[in-house]
Protein backbone atom coordinates (compact mmCIF):
# COMPACT_ATOMS: atom_id res chain seq x y z
CA UNK A 1 0.00 0.00 0.00
CA UNK A 2 1.31 3.31 -0.99
CA UNK A 3 1.25 6.04 1.48
CA UNK A 4 0.52 9.49 0.30
CA UNK A 5 1.96 12.49 2.05
CA UNK A 6 -0.47 13.97 4.43
CA UNK A 7 -1.93 17.31 3.36
CA UNK A 8 -2.80 19.95 5.84
CA UNK A 9 -6.23 21.50 5.46
CA UNK A 10 -6.19 24.89 3.70
CA UNK A 11 -5.63 27.78 6.12
CA UNK A 12 -8.78 29.59 7.17
CA UNK A 13 -9.24 32.96 5.52
CA UNK A 14 -9.28 35.82 7.94
CA UNK A 15 -12.46 37.81 7.36
CA UNK A 16 -14.13 40.59 9.24
CA UNK A 17 -17.08 39.34 11.20
CA UNK A 18 -20.44 40.56 9.89
CA UNK A 19 -21.26 42.17 13.20
CA UNK A 20 -18.17 44.38 12.92
CA UNK A 21 -19.18 45.61 9.45
CA UNK A 22 -22.70 46.38 10.70
CA UNK A 23 -21.30 48.22 13.70
CA UNK A 24 -19.16 50.40 11.41
CA UNK A 25 -22.17 51.24 9.19
CA UNK A 26 -24.25 52.12 12.25
CA UNK A 27 -21.52 54.42 13.59
CA UNK A 28 -21.21 56.24 10.25
CA UNK A 29 -24.98 56.69 9.91
CA UNK A 30 -25.27 58.06 13.46
CA UNK A 31 -22.45 60.54 12.78
CA UNK A 32 -24.18 61.72 9.58
CA UNK A 33 -27.50 62.02 11.41
CA UNK A 34 -25.88 64.23 14.05
CA UNK A 35 -24.03 66.41 11.51
CA UNK A 36 -26.89 66.93 9.00
CA UNK A 37 -28.57 69.91 10.79
CA UNK A 38 -25.27 71.80 10.88
CA UNK A 39 -24.74 71.08 7.18
CA UNK A 40 -28.27 72.23 6.31
CA UNK A 41 -27.96 75.48 8.28
CA UNK A 42 -24.59 76.19 6.64
CA UNK A 43 -26.18 75.78 3.20
CA UNK A 44 -29.02 78.14 4.17
CA UNK A 45 -26.51 80.74 5.38
CA UNK A 46 -24.59 80.43 2.11
CA UNK A 47 -27.79 80.97 0.09
CA UNK A 48 -28.64 84.05 2.19
CA UNK A 49 -25.18 85.49 1.57
CA UNK A 50 -25.46 84.72 -2.15
CA UNK A 51 -28.76 86.59 -2.29
CA UNK A 52 -27.25 89.62 -0.56
CA UNK A 53 -24.41 89.55 -3.07
CA UNK A 54 -26.91 89.49 -5.96
CA UNK A 55 -28.80 92.49 -4.54
CA UNK A 56 -25.54 94.41 -4.13
CA UNK A 57 -24.44 93.50 -7.68
CA UNK A 58 -27.74 94.80 -9.07
CA UNK A 59 -27.32 98.05 -7.13
CA UNK A 60 -23.80 98.43 -8.55
CA UNK A 61 -25.06 97.63 -12.05
CA UNK A 62 -27.53 100.49 -11.63
CA UNK A 63 -24.69 102.84 -10.65
CA UNK A 64 -22.79 101.82 -13.82
CA UNK A 65 -25.96 102.36 -15.87
CA UNK A 66 -26.24 105.89 -14.45
CA UNK A 67 -22.70 106.69 -15.62
CA UNK A 68 -23.64 105.79 -19.19
CA UNK A 69 -27.06 107.49 -19.17
CA UNK A 70 -26.40 110.99 -17.79
CA UNK A 71 -27.10 110.15 -14.13
CA UNK A 72 -30.59 108.83 -14.89
CA UNK A 73 -31.81 105.69 -13.15
CA UNK A 74 -32.95 102.70 -15.14
CA UNK A 75 -36.52 102.59 -16.55
CA UNK A 76 -38.44 100.24 -14.27
CA UNK A 77 -40.62 98.77 -17.03
CA UNK A 78 -37.71 96.65 -18.31
CA UNK A 79 -34.95 97.16 -15.75
CA UNK A 80 -33.55 93.61 -15.92
CA UNK A 81 -32.97 93.92 -19.66
CA UNK A 82 -31.39 97.37 -19.29
CA UNK A 83 -29.01 96.21 -16.55
CA UNK A 84 -27.95 92.97 -18.25
CA UNK A 85 -24.80 94.48 -19.87
CA UNK A 86 -23.65 95.55 -16.41
CA UNK A 87 -24.02 92.25 -14.51
CA UNK A 88 -21.61 89.31 -14.48
CA UNK A 89 -24.19 86.67 -15.49
CA UNK A 90 -27.92 86.10 -15.65
CA UNK A 91 -28.06 84.22 -12.33
CA UNK A 92 -27.70 87.55 -10.50
CA UNK A 93 -31.47 88.04 -11.10
CA UNK A 94 -32.30 84.81 -9.23
CA UNK A 95 -32.50 84.47 -5.46
CA UNK A 96 -30.63 81.26 -4.47
CA UNK A 97 -33.25 80.47 -1.81
CA UNK A 98 -36.03 80.58 -4.39
CA UNK A 99 -34.06 78.39 -6.78
CA UNK A 100 -33.68 75.81 -4.01
CA UNK A 101 -37.35 75.96 -3.00
CA UNK A 102 -39.13 76.26 -6.36
CA UNK A 103 -36.75 74.19 -8.46
CA UNK A 104 -37.21 76.69 -11.31
CA UNK A 105 -34.15 77.59 -13.36
CA UNK A 106 -34.95 81.33 -13.24
CA UNK A 107 -37.27 82.10 -10.32
CA UNK A 108 -36.19 85.77 -10.29
CA UNK A 109 -37.15 87.14 -6.87
CA UNK A 110 -36.04 90.78 -6.96
CA UNK A 111 -37.90 94.02 -7.63
CA UNK A 112 -36.95 97.63 -8.29
CA UNK A 113 -38.24 100.65 -6.41
CA UNK A 114 -40.84 102.04 -8.85
CA UNK A 115 -40.48 105.59 -7.53
CA UNK A 116 -36.95 105.74 -9.00
CA UNK A 117 -38.11 105.36 -12.62
CA UNK A 118 -35.70 107.37 -14.82
CA UNK A 119 -34.98 109.74 -11.96
CA UNK A 120 -31.96 112.02 -11.90
CA UNK A 121 -29.71 110.25 -9.38
CA UNK A 122 -28.33 113.57 -8.17
CA UNK A 123 -31.83 114.55 -7.01
CA UNK A 124 -32.33 111.52 -4.78
CA UNK A 125 -32.42 113.18 -1.36
CA UNK A 126 -30.78 110.42 0.70
CA UNK A 127 -29.42 107.64 -1.54
CA UNK A 128 -27.89 105.82 1.44
CA UNK A 129 -31.38 105.07 2.83
CA UNK A 130 -33.40 104.97 -0.42
CA UNK A 131 -34.06 101.36 -1.48
CA UNK A 132 -33.18 100.60 -5.07
CA UNK A 133 -33.71 96.82 -5.37
CA UNK A 134 -35.00 94.31 -2.85
CA UNK A 135 -36.30 90.79 -2.26
CA UNK A 136 -39.69 90.47 -3.91
CA UNK A 137 -42.68 88.21 -3.34
CA UNK A 138 -43.70 88.57 -7.01
CA UNK A 139 -41.64 86.03 -8.97
CA UNK A 140 -41.53 87.66 -12.39
CA UNK A 141 -38.89 89.36 -14.47
CA UNK A 142 -38.83 93.18 -14.26
CA UNK A 143 -40.93 93.38 -11.07
CA UNK A 144 -41.25 96.93 -9.80
CA UNK A 145 -43.13 98.44 -6.92
CA UNK A 146 -42.73 99.38 -3.31
CA UNK A 147 -43.14 98.04 0.17
CA UNK A 148 -46.12 95.89 -0.85
CA UNK A 149 -43.76 93.57 -2.76
CA UNK A 150 -41.51 92.76 0.22
CA UNK A 151 -42.02 89.15 1.37
CA UNK A 152 -43.82 89.03 4.72
CA UNK A 153 -42.17 87.53 6.74
CA UNK A 154 -38.80 88.03 5.12
CA UNK A 155 -37.44 85.27 2.91
CA UNK A 156 -34.17 84.82 4.81
CA UNK A 157 -34.91 83.90 8.43
CA UNK A 158 -37.54 86.64 8.62
CA UNK A 159 -35.25 89.23 7.03
CA UNK A 160 -35.04 90.73 3.53
CA UNK A 161 -32.06 91.83 1.45
CA UNK A 162 -32.22 95.42 0.24
CA UNK A 163 -29.90 97.27 -2.16
CA UNK A 164 -29.76 101.04 -1.85
CA UNK A 165 -29.43 103.87 -4.36
CA UNK A 166 -25.83 104.55 -3.30
CA UNK A 167 -24.78 100.99 -4.23
CA UNK A 168 -24.57 99.26 -0.83
CA UNK A 169 -26.81 96.43 0.34
CA UNK A 170 -27.82 95.06 3.71
CA UNK A 171 -30.15 92.65 5.46
CA UNK A 172 -33.19 94.31 7.03
CA UNK A 173 -36.44 93.47 8.76
CA UNK A 174 -39.33 93.99 6.31
CA UNK A 175 -41.03 96.52 8.62
CA UNK A 176 -37.94 98.75 8.79
CA UNK A 177 -37.51 99.30 5.04
CA UNK A 178 -38.62 102.85 4.17
CA UNK A 179 -39.64 103.71 0.62
PDB file of C-alpha atoms in Angstrom:
ATOM      1  CA  UNK A   1       0.000   0.000   0.000  1.00  0.00           C
ATOM      2  CA  UNK A   2       1.310   3.312  -0.993  1.00  0.00           C
ATOM      3  CA  UNK A   3       1.245   6.040   1.483  1.00  0.00           C
ATOM      4  CA  UNK A   4       0.521   9.489   0.301  1.00  0.00           C
ATOM      5  CA  UNK A   5       1.962  12.485   2.052  1.00  0.00           C
ATOM      6  CA  UNK A   6      -0.469  13.974   4.426  1.00  0.00           C
ATOM      7  CA  UNK A   7      -1.928  17.314   3.357  1.00  0.00           C
ATOM      8  CA  UNK A   8      -2.799  19.951   5.838  1.00  0.00           C
ATOM      9  CA  UNK A   9      -6.231  21.500   5.456  1.00  0.00           C
ATOM     10  CA  UNK A  10      -6.192  24.890   3.704  1.00  0.00           C
ATOM     11  CA  UNK A  11      -5.631  27.778   6.118  1.00  0.00           C
ATOM     12  CA  UNK A  12      -8.783  29.587   7.167  1.00  0.00           C
ATOM     13  CA  UNK A  13      -9.237  32.962   5.522  1.00  0.00           C
ATOM     14  CA  UNK A  14      -9.282  35.818   7.940  1.00  0.00           C
ATOM     15  CA  UNK A  15     -12.460  37.806   7.364  1.00  0.00           C
ATOM     16  CA  UNK A  16     -14.135  40.590   9.235  1.00  0.00           C
ATOM     17  CA  UNK A  17     -17.078  39.336  11.196  1.00  0.00           C
ATOM     18  CA  UNK A  18     -20.437  40.558   9.887  1.00  0.00           C
ATOM     19  CA  UNK A  19     -21.262  42.171  13.198  1.00  0.00           C
ATOM     20  CA  UNK A  20     -18.170  44.377  12.922  1.00  0.00           C
ATOM     21  CA  UNK A  21     -19.179  45.610   9.447  1.00  0.00           C
ATOM     22  CA  UNK A  22     -22.699  46.380  10.701  1.00  0.00           C
ATOM     23  CA  UNK A  23     -21.302  48.221  13.699  1.00  0.00           C
ATOM     24  CA  UNK A  24     -19.164  50.395  11.406  1.00  0.00           C
ATOM     25  CA  UNK A  25     -22.166  51.238   9.189  1.00  0.00           C
ATOM     26  CA  UNK A  26     -24.247  52.117  12.250  1.00  0.00           C
ATOM     27  CA  UNK A  27     -21.522  54.420  13.592  1.00  0.00           C
ATOM     28  CA  UNK A  28     -21.212  56.241  10.255  1.00  0.00           C
ATOM     29  CA  UNK A  29     -24.984  56.689   9.911  1.00  0.00           C
ATOM     30  CA  UNK A  30     -25.270  58.062  13.463  1.00  0.00           C
ATOM     31  CA  UNK A  31     -22.448  60.542  12.778  1.00  0.00           C
ATOM     32  CA  UNK A  32     -24.180  61.721   9.579  1.00  0.00           C
ATOM     33  CA  UNK A  33     -27.504  62.018  11.410  1.00  0.00           C
ATOM     34  CA  UNK A  34     -25.877  64.233  14.046  1.00  0.00           C
ATOM     35  CA  UNK A  35     -24.031  66.415  11.507  1.00  0.00           C
ATOM     36  CA  UNK A  36     -26.888  66.934   9.000  1.00  0.00           C
ATOM     37  CA  UNK A  37     -28.567  69.906  10.787  1.00  0.00           C
ATOM     38  CA  UNK A  38     -25.275  71.796  10.881  1.00  0.00           C
ATOM     39  CA  UNK A  39     -24.744  71.079   7.182  1.00  0.00           C
ATOM     40  CA  UNK A  40     -28.274  72.233   6.306  1.00  0.00           C
ATOM     41  CA  UNK A  41     -27.958  75.476   8.281  1.00  0.00           C
ATOM     42  CA  UNK A  42     -24.588  76.185   6.639  1.00  0.00           C
ATOM     43  CA  UNK A  43     -26.181  75.776   3.201  1.00  0.00           C
ATOM     44  CA  UNK A  44     -29.022  78.140   4.174  1.00  0.00           C
ATOM     45  CA  UNK A  45     -26.511  80.743   5.376  1.00  0.00           C
ATOM     46  CA  UNK A  46     -24.594  80.428   2.107  1.00  0.00           C
ATOM     47  CA  UNK A  47     -27.790  80.974   0.088  1.00  0.00           C
ATOM     48  CA  UNK A  48     -28.644  84.049   2.189  1.00  0.00           C
ATOM     49  CA  UNK A  49     -25.176  85.490   1.571  1.00  0.00           C
ATOM     50  CA  UNK A  50     -25.459  84.716  -2.154  1.00  0.00           C
ATOM     51  CA  UNK A  51     -28.758  86.594  -2.290  1.00  0.00           C
ATOM     52  CA  UNK A  52     -27.247  89.618  -0.558  1.00  0.00           C
ATOM     53  CA  UNK A  53     -24.410  89.546  -3.070  1.00  0.00           C
ATOM     54  CA  UNK A  54     -26.912  89.486  -5.956  1.00  0.00           C
ATOM     55  CA  UNK A  55     -28.797  92.488  -4.538  1.00  0.00           C
ATOM     56  CA  UNK A  56     -25.538  94.413  -4.128  1.00  0.00           C
ATOM     57  CA  UNK A  57     -24.443  93.496  -7.680  1.00  0.00           C
ATOM     58  CA  UNK A  58     -27.744  94.802  -9.072  1.00  0.00           C
ATOM     59  CA  UNK A  59     -27.317  98.048  -7.127  1.00  0.00           C
ATOM     60  CA  UNK A  60     -23.801  98.434  -8.547  1.00  0.00           C
ATOM     61  CA  UNK A  61     -25.061  97.631 -12.052  1.00  0.00           C
ATOM     62  CA  UNK A  62     -27.530 100.490 -11.625  1.00  0.00           C
ATOM     63  CA  UNK A  63     -24.691 102.841 -10.650  1.00  0.00           C
ATOM     64  CA  UNK A  64     -22.792 101.822 -13.815  1.00  0.00           C
ATOM     65  CA  UNK A  65     -25.958 102.358 -15.868  1.00  0.00           C
ATOM     66  CA  UNK A  66     -26.237 105.894 -14.447  1.00  0.00           C
ATOM     67  CA  UNK A  67     -22.703 106.693 -15.619  1.00  0.00           C
ATOM     68  CA  UNK A  68     -23.640 105.787 -19.193  1.00  0.00           C
ATOM     69  CA  UNK A  69     -27.064 107.488 -19.175  1.00  0.00           C
ATOM     70  CA  UNK A  70     -26.396 110.988 -17.793  1.00  0.00           C
ATOM     71  CA  UNK A  71     -27.096 110.147 -14.131  1.00  0.00           C
ATOM     72  CA  UNK A  72     -30.595 108.833 -14.888  1.00  0.00           C
ATOM     73  CA  UNK A  73     -31.808 105.694 -13.145  1.00  0.00           C
ATOM     74  CA  UNK A  74     -32.945 102.701 -15.142  1.00  0.00           C
ATOM     75  CA  UNK A  75     -36.519 102.595 -16.552  1.00  0.00           C
ATOM     76  CA  UNK A  76     -38.436 100.243 -14.269  1.00  0.00           C
ATOM     77  CA  UNK A  77     -40.616  98.769 -17.028  1.00  0.00           C
ATOM     78  CA  UNK A  78     -37.715  96.648 -18.310  1.00  0.00           C
ATOM     79  CA  UNK A  79     -34.949  97.160 -15.750  1.00  0.00           C
ATOM     80  CA  UNK A  80     -33.553  93.611 -15.925  1.00  0.00           C
ATOM     81  CA  UNK A  81     -32.973  93.922 -19.657  1.00  0.00           C
ATOM     82  CA  UNK A  82     -31.393  97.374 -19.289  1.00  0.00           C
ATOM     83  CA  UNK A  83     -29.005  96.209 -16.546  1.00  0.00           C
ATOM     84  CA  UNK A  84     -27.952  92.966 -18.250  1.00  0.00           C
ATOM     85  CA  UNK A  85     -24.802  94.478 -19.868  1.00  0.00           C
ATOM     86  CA  UNK A  86     -23.651  95.553 -16.406  1.00  0.00           C
ATOM     87  CA  UNK A  87     -24.019  92.253 -14.510  1.00  0.00           C
ATOM     88  CA  UNK A  88     -21.608  89.308 -14.484  1.00  0.00           C
ATOM     89  CA  UNK A  89     -24.186  86.673 -15.493  1.00  0.00           C
ATOM     90  CA  UNK A  90     -27.917  86.104 -15.650  1.00  0.00           C
ATOM     91  CA  UNK A  91     -28.063  84.222 -12.333  1.00  0.00           C
ATOM     92  CA  UNK A  92     -27.704  87.552 -10.500  1.00  0.00           C
ATOM     93  CA  UNK A  93     -31.466  88.037 -11.096  1.00  0.00           C
ATOM     94  CA  UNK A  94     -32.295  84.813  -9.226  1.00  0.00           C
ATOM     95  CA  UNK A  95     -32.497  84.468  -5.459  1.00  0.00           C
ATOM     96  CA  UNK A  96     -30.630  81.263  -4.474  1.00  0.00           C
ATOM     97  CA  UNK A  97     -33.247  80.474  -1.805  1.00  0.00           C
ATOM     98  CA  UNK A  98     -36.027  80.577  -4.387  1.00  0.00           C
ATOM     99  CA  UNK A  99     -34.056  78.389  -6.782  1.00  0.00           C
ATOM    100  CA  UNK A 100     -33.675  75.808  -4.011  1.00  0.00           C
ATOM    101  CA  UNK A 101     -37.355  75.964  -2.998  1.00  0.00           C
ATOM    102  CA  UNK A 102     -39.128  76.260  -6.359  1.00  0.00           C
ATOM    103  CA  UNK A 103     -36.749  74.192  -8.459  1.00  0.00           C
ATOM    104  CA  UNK A 104     -37.206  76.690 -11.309  1.00  0.00           C
ATOM    105  CA  UNK A 105     -34.151  77.594 -13.356  1.00  0.00           C
ATOM    106  CA  UNK A 106     -34.952  81.330 -13.242  1.00  0.00           C
ATOM    107  CA  UNK A 107     -37.270  82.097 -10.315  1.00  0.00           C
ATOM    108  CA  UNK A 108     -36.189  85.772 -10.291  1.00  0.00           C
ATOM    109  CA  UNK A 109     -37.148  87.140  -6.867  1.00  0.00           C
ATOM    110  CA  UNK A 110     -36.040  90.779  -6.958  1.00  0.00           C
ATOM    111  CA  UNK A 111     -37.900  94.023  -7.633  1.00  0.00           C
ATOM    112  CA  UNK A 112     -36.946  97.630  -8.291  1.00  0.00           C
ATOM    113  CA  UNK A 113     -38.238 100.646  -6.410  1.00  0.00           C
ATOM    114  CA  UNK A 114     -40.837 102.037  -8.850  1.00  0.00           C
ATOM    115  CA  UNK A 115     -40.478 105.586  -7.527  1.00  0.00           C
ATOM    116  CA  UNK A 116     -36.951 105.744  -9.000  1.00  0.00           C
ATOM    117  CA  UNK A 117     -38.109 105.357 -12.619  1.00  0.00           C
ATOM    118  CA  UNK A 118     -35.699 107.366 -14.824  1.00  0.00           C
ATOM    119  CA  UNK A 119     -34.985 109.735 -11.963  1.00  0.00           C
ATOM    120  CA  UNK A 120     -31.959 112.018 -11.898  1.00  0.00           C
ATOM    121  CA  UNK A 121     -29.713 110.247  -9.383  1.00  0.00           C
ATOM    122  CA  UNK A 122     -28.332 113.570  -8.167  1.00  0.00           C
ATOM    123  CA  UNK A 123     -31.829 114.546  -7.011  1.00  0.00           C
ATOM    124  CA  UNK A 124     -32.334 111.519  -4.784  1.00  0.00           C
ATOM    125  CA  UNK A 125     -32.416 113.175  -1.361  1.00  0.00           C
ATOM    126  CA  UNK A 126     -30.779 110.421   0.703  1.00  0.00           C
ATOM    127  CA  UNK A 127     -29.421 107.639  -1.544  1.00  0.00           C
ATOM    128  CA  UNK A 128     -27.886 105.821   1.437  1.00  0.00           C
ATOM    129  CA  UNK A 129     -31.380 105.069   2.826  1.00  0.00           C
ATOM    130  CA  UNK A 130     -33.396 104.966  -0.425  1.00  0.00           C
ATOM    131  CA  UNK A 131     -34.059 101.359  -1.479  1.00  0.00           C
ATOM    132  CA  UNK A 132     -33.182 100.597  -5.070  1.00  0.00           C
ATOM    133  CA  UNK A 133     -33.709  96.820  -5.366  1.00  0.00           C
ATOM    134  CA  UNK A 134     -35.002  94.314  -2.855  1.00  0.00           C
ATOM    135  CA  UNK A 135     -36.302  90.789  -2.264  1.00  0.00           C
ATOM    136  CA  UNK A 136     -39.687  90.474  -3.915  1.00  0.00           C
ATOM    137  CA  UNK A 137     -42.681  88.211  -3.342  1.00  0.00           C
ATOM    138  CA  UNK A 138     -43.696  88.571  -7.008  1.00  0.00           C
ATOM    139  CA  UNK A 139     -41.642  86.026  -8.970  1.00  0.00           C
ATOM    140  CA  UNK A 140     -41.533  87.662 -12.390  1.00  0.00           C
ATOM    141  CA  UNK A 141     -38.893  89.362 -14.466  1.00  0.00           C
ATOM    142  CA  UNK A 142     -38.829  93.182 -14.258  1.00  0.00           C
ATOM    143  CA  UNK A 143     -40.934  93.377 -11.068  1.00  0.00           C
ATOM    144  CA  UNK A 144     -41.254  96.927  -9.797  1.00  0.00           C
ATOM    145  CA  UNK A 145     -43.134  98.441  -6.916  1.00  0.00           C
ATOM    146  CA  UNK A 146     -42.727  99.383  -3.314  1.00  0.00           C
ATOM    147  CA  UNK A 147     -43.137  98.040   0.175  1.00  0.00           C
ATOM    148  CA  UNK A 148     -46.117  95.892  -0.851  1.00  0.00           C
ATOM    149  CA  UNK A 149     -43.755  93.568  -2.761  1.00  0.00           C
ATOM    150  CA  UNK A 150     -41.509  92.762   0.221  1.00  0.00           C
ATOM    151  CA  UNK A 151     -42.015  89.153   1.366  1.00  0.00           C
ATOM    152  CA  UNK A 152     -43.820  89.034   4.722  1.00  0.00           C
ATOM    153  CA  UNK A 153     -42.173  87.527   6.737  1.00  0.00           C
ATOM    154  CA  UNK A 154     -38.796  88.028   5.117  1.00  0.00           C
ATOM    155  CA  UNK A 155     -37.439  85.271   2.911  1.00  0.00           C
ATOM    156  CA  UNK A 156     -34.168  84.818   4.810  1.00  0.00           C
ATOM    157  CA  UNK A 157     -34.913  83.903   8.430  1.00  0.00           C
ATOM    158  CA  UNK A 158     -37.538  86.643   8.619  1.00  0.00           C
ATOM    159  CA  UNK A 159     -35.246  89.230   7.026  1.00  0.00           C
ATOM    160  CA  UNK A 160     -35.038  90.731   3.529  1.00  0.00           C
ATOM    161  CA  UNK A 161     -32.056  91.833   1.453  1.00  0.00           C
ATOM    162  CA  UNK A 162     -32.216  95.423   0.243  1.00  0.00           C
ATOM    163  CA  UNK A 163     -29.896  97.272  -2.159  1.00  0.00           C
ATOM    164  CA  UNK A 164     -29.756 101.045  -1.848  1.00  0.00           C
ATOM    165  CA  UNK A 165     -29.426 103.870  -4.357  1.00  0.00           C
ATOM    166  CA  UNK A 166     -25.827 104.554  -3.301  1.00  0.00           C
ATOM    167  CA  UNK A 167     -24.784 100.986  -4.229  1.00  0.00           C
ATOM    168  CA  UNK A 168     -24.572  99.256  -0.830  1.00  0.00           C
ATOM    169  CA  UNK A 169     -26.808  96.425   0.339  1.00  0.00           C
ATOM    170  CA  UNK A 170     -27.816  95.056   3.708  1.00  0.00           C
ATOM    171  CA  UNK A 171     -30.149  92.648   5.461  1.00  0.00           C
ATOM    172  CA  UNK A 172     -33.185  94.315   7.033  1.00  0.00           C
ATOM    173  CA  UNK A 173     -36.441  93.474   8.756  1.00  0.00           C
ATOM    174  CA  UNK A 174     -39.325  93.993   6.306  1.00  0.00           C
ATOM    175  CA  UNK A 175     -41.030  96.516   8.617  1.00  0.00           C
ATOM    176  CA  UNK A 176     -37.944  98.747   8.791  1.00  0.00           C
ATOM    177  CA  UNK A 177     -37.506  99.305   5.043  1.00  0.00           C
ATOM    178  CA  UNK A 178     -38.623 102.845   4.171  1.00  0.00           C
ATOM    179  CA  UNK A 179     -39.640 103.713   0.619  1.00  0.00           C
TER     180      UNK A 179
END
